Amino acid sequence: MTDPNAIQPSALDQLPDRDPEETAEWQASLDAVAREAGPHRAAYLMRRTLERAEAGGIALPKLLETDYVNTIPTAAETAVPGDEEMERRITAWNRWNAAAMVTRGSKHGVGGHIATFASAAWLYETGFNHFFKGKEADGSGDQLYIQGHASPGIYARAFLDGRLTEAHLDNFRQEAGGNGLPSYPHPRRLPWLWEFPTVSMGLGPLSAIYQARFNRYLTARGIKDVSSSHVWAFLGDGEMDEPESTAALALASREGLDNLTFVINCNLQRLDGPVRANFKIVQELEAQFRGAGWNVVKSLWGTAWDELFALDATGALVRRLREVPDAQVQTYQTRDAAYIRADFFGKDPALAEMAKLIGDDKIIECFHLSRGGHEARKVYAAYKAALDHKGAPTVILAQTVKGHTLGDGFASKNANHQMKKLTVDEFKTMRDLLELPIRDSDFVDGKVPYGHPGADSPEVRYLQERRAALGGPAPARRTHALAPLPAPDDKAFASFDKGSGSQNVATTMAFVRLVKDLVRDKETGKRWVPIVPDEARTFGMESLFPSLGIYSPKGQTYEPVDRDQLMYYKEAENGQILNEGITEAGSMADFIAASTAYATHGEAMIPFYIFYSMFGWQRTADQMWQLGDQLGRGFLVGATAGRTTLTGEGLQHADGHSPVIAATNPAALSYDPAFAYEIATIVKDGLRRMYGEPAPGEDPNVFYYLTVYNEPLPQPAKPAGLGIDEGIVKGLYRFNTAESAGLSVVANAPRIQLLGSGTAIHWALKAQRLLAEEWGVAADVWSATSWTELRRDAMEADAALLRGEERVPYVRQALQGAEGPVLAVSDYMRQVPDQIAQWVEQDYSSLGADGFGLSDTRDAARRHFGVDAESVVVAALAQLARRGEVKATSVKEAREEYGL
C-alpha cells in the first residue's frame, strides 16, 4: 500500500538530477524547519524563497497567492505629496453631496445608489488629486472607466469643482426636462463629461484592456503618440464574475500593457450579498490575475492594523486572516468587540493571548473602519506602484467597506445596494463623523441640504489647482473640432458601377475589394482599421496580410510557413490589421476603441469589423449598444449573411435575424445590399456622413451595419436614371420593370411589385422571369437596401404629422403609382421586411426564412423555407388571385408544377 504521507513524484523527477546529494540536503532542511518551527514557518520560508526566485528572474512557476496582507508594507510607503487634511475635507464634501443627491432624488421615486461610492471615495479622490491626467496633458490624457454605481460621487465632485450646479444635482435621473444627469456614465446623455459607458457590467474591464491596446496601436502606427496616456478601470469585485471582465486578461499581459491599471473595489459585496460568502474573493482574484501574468498589488488593511501585525510573532494573525471567509468579515463589521474577541481571536491560542494586549477600541477601529481602500496613504502607494511597474498591467485589489461613513444602518449590510436614502438623523450623524460645517437649521422641512465650502474656498482652490497641474478636469470628454476627412478618390466607388460582366462575385468579396482600394488612398488610407476575428481567409481578406500587415507589438519573430507565397501571413509592429483570434467580444472592443478615437484622441479612425453575421449581433449586441452609447462611428460588416446562403453549415451559422436585433439600436444604420454598386454607394455616403460633412440635421454619431453574402452571383451594372443613389441610401429603389428587363408581357397584364433585399433579389429576378414567361404576369423588381431605414423615416413622418407638419414617408413616395400588390422577400425572418408593412398603400405580403436553419444546399434550404424563386411565383399568384386578377386555379397549378 502507498504511504499517503510519502513525497510523491513531481514533474521535476522527469528531469535528470545532476546533484542528488544537494537536492536531498535542501529537502532535509525543509523537513527540519517544519519539524522544529512548524509547517507554517516552513511555508513562509518557501513563499519567500519563491518570491526571491521570481524577482531574480529564475524560471519557476509563479506564486499565485500571497498572504492576506498589504503588498506594500507601511514602512515602504511614501508620503502623499499633498495636503492630506485638505483632501480629507474634499472627500467629506463629496460623500455628503453624493448621499444628499440620491436621497433627494428618492422622493421622486427615481432611485440611485449610495453605498458603492461611499466605499470607493478615496480610490477616486487620490487619483483625481495625484494621478489622473486630463485632456490638456501630454498625449490625450488618461482614460477613466468609472464604476457605474459610483456615478453620484463623480457628480458630487464636479459640483464642488463648479462644473455642475445644484439644479443639475436635483435632476439626477430626471433627464426629460433637458437639464438632468443620467443615472450612470452615459456619453450620449452627458457627452461633455462621460467618455465610457460602464454600467453594463463586464464591458468596462474588457473595453479598458482593448483601449489600452488601441493606444499602443495608434502610437506604433504613427497616427499619434499617446504613450503617456494611462487607462484606469474602476471595477467592483462582484463585477468580476462577468465572463467579459476576465476574458482578455491574457491579452493584456501577453502584450505587456503597462499603460493599464485595474482598480477593483473589494468591498466583498455584490448586489444582494457577499461576493464569495464561504471563500475569499481577494485571494481568488489575486490567483486569477497572477496566473494571467498581471502585477498584483493588494491594499487590504489600514494603518490601525500595524500594531496587530507587530504583535504577530507566530504568524497566527496572518493565518487567521487567510482562513476567515468573506461573509464572516462582513459580520465582524457589524458586531461588538466581545464577539470579535471570541470568534476571531478565540479560535487560536496564540491569537487569544494577543487579544489580551489589545483594547476594545483598537479592535473596533481595525475591524470596523481600517481598510486599505479608505486611506489616502495606502491608495497613493498602490497607484504609484502600478505606474512604476513596467512590462505588465497592474491590478490593485483594494479592500473597503460598502457603505463606509453612512452609518451602522448601511455599512456591510446585505441590502445596502437597494438602500436609497438616509434619514435626517442619519445625515446629522454622518455630518458629525465627517466634521462638516452644516447646521441643523439647514435641514428645512426635513430636506437634506447640499454642502459647498464656497467657490473661492481653500478646498475648491486646492481641487482646481491639482486638476490644473494634471492637465484639466476629469473625467471629461472632448469632441475635437476636427477637419472633415477628405473624400477618397471617386474611382474607388465608381469602378463598381459597371458590374462584374460574366464573372460571378459574392458581395463579401466586393466589399473586401472596395476596402483594398480605399486603404490605398493617400489621404485617408492609413486611418482604416480592419478588424477580423480569425476568419480573414473565409472573407477573402488574406490578400491584405502582406500589404497592410497584422498588428503585433513584437513584430514577427518567426519565419511564417507560407513565406514563399504571395499572400503570406505577415505580422508587424506597425501592422494595420487587428486579427484578434476567436473573440467576437474582443473584436467589438477593438471596434469601440477605434470608432471613438475622434473624441478620445482627437484622431478620426475608420474601423470596419467583418464577422460571421450570425456571430455578431447575436453574441455581442450589448457591446453594439455600448458602441452607440459611446457615440462610435464605423462599419460593421455581417459576412456570410442570411439564413440560406451558407451551404452545409447548419442552424448555428444560419443568420435569419441579425437585422431584427440591429433595428433595435437607434445608432445603427442597417443595410442589406444586394449588389456591389450598392455597397460602394452606401460606404461612400457613410464616409461622408460620419467623417466628412453631414447634411443639416444628420447625426454623424452613428455606425453602419452591412450584411454581405458569400454566394458568387452576377453583379449587374448600376441602373441609369436619377435618384438611384438616393434610393440606395434611403432604402428602396426600382431596379427594373418587366419591360426594362426585356420580358414579353401583354398589354394590361396583371402586375405585381417584388421587393427583395440582399441575396433574395436574385430569387425575385428569377421569379420575375417565370411570372412573365409562364403565367403572363408583369413584375417590377425593387431593391430594398434597408428595411430599417425605411421604417425609421416613416416613423419620423408619423411624428411630424402629430406636430402638425405634412410629410409623406419615403417608402410611400417611392411606391406611389406602382401598380398591383407588393410582395416582399428576404433571406431573413419575415419580421425584417414586415417593418414597412403599415406604410405601404398597396396590398402587402411577405416571405422570409423563419425558424431554425438547417444543413443542406442553398436550393434545398430555400425550398424548405419557401423563399426560392418558385415559391415567390406561387405567393405572387396567390396574392393576385385574392384580388381577382388571375385565376384561383393558377395557384394550384403552379404549386403542382414546381413541386411545392
PDB file of C-alpha atoms in Angstrom, residues 730 732 755 782 787 790-791 793-794 808-816 836-842 844:
ATOM      1  CA  LYS A 730     -32.761  55.775 -48.124  1.00  0.00           C
ATOM      2  CA  LEU A 732     -35.562  51.446 -51.672  1.00  0.00           C
ATOM      3  CA  LEU A 755     -39.298  43.867 -53.193  1.00  0.00           C
ATOM      4  CA  TRP A 782     -37.234  46.685 -56.319  1.00  0.00           C
ATOM      5  CA  TRP A 787     -35.990  47.939 -44.366  1.00  0.00           C
ATOM      6  CA  LEU A 790     -37.444  52.927 -44.427  1.00  0.00           C
ATOM      7  CA  ARG A 791     -39.247  52.224 -41.169  1.00  0.00           C
ATOM      8  CA  ASP A 793     -38.163  57.510 -41.946  1.00  0.00           C
ATOM      9  CA  ALA A 794     -41.829  56.531 -41.816  1.00  0.00           C
ATOM     10  CA  VAL A 808     -45.064  61.601 -46.615  1.00  0.00           C
ATOM     11  CA  PRO A 809     -42.838  58.626 -45.742  1.00  0.00           C
ATOM     12  CA  TYR A 810     -40.190  57.881 -48.353  1.00  0.00           C
ATOM     13  CA  VAL A 811     -41.396  54.304 -48.856  1.00  0.00           C
ATOM     14  CA  ARG A 812     -44.828  55.616 -49.797  1.00  0.00           C
ATOM     15  CA  GLN A 813     -43.304  58.203 -52.117  1.00  0.00           C
ATOM     16  CA  ALA A 814     -41.144  55.581 -53.826  1.00  0.00           C
ATOM     17  CA  LEU A 815     -44.037  53.157 -54.382  1.00  0.00           C
ATOM     18  CA  GLN A 816     -46.537  55.828 -55.335  1.00  0.00           C
ATOM     19  CA  ILE A 836     -42.561  48.694 -43.501  1.00  0.00           C
ATOM     20  CA  ALA A 837     -45.942  46.976 -43.964  1.00  0.00           C
ATOM     21  CA  GLN A 838     -48.136  49.605 -42.308  1.00  0.00           C
ATOM     22  CA  TRP A 839     -46.817  52.415 -44.532  1.00  0.00           C
ATOM     23  CA  VAL A 840     -47.304  50.635 -47.882  1.00  0.00           C
ATOM     24  CA  GLU A 841     -50.559  51.727 -49.519  1.00  0.00           C
ATOM     25  CA  GLN A 842     -50.736  48.706 -51.821  1.00  0.00           C
ATOM     26  CA  TYR A 844     -48.733  43.886 -48.844  1.00  0.00           C
TER      27      TYR A 844
END
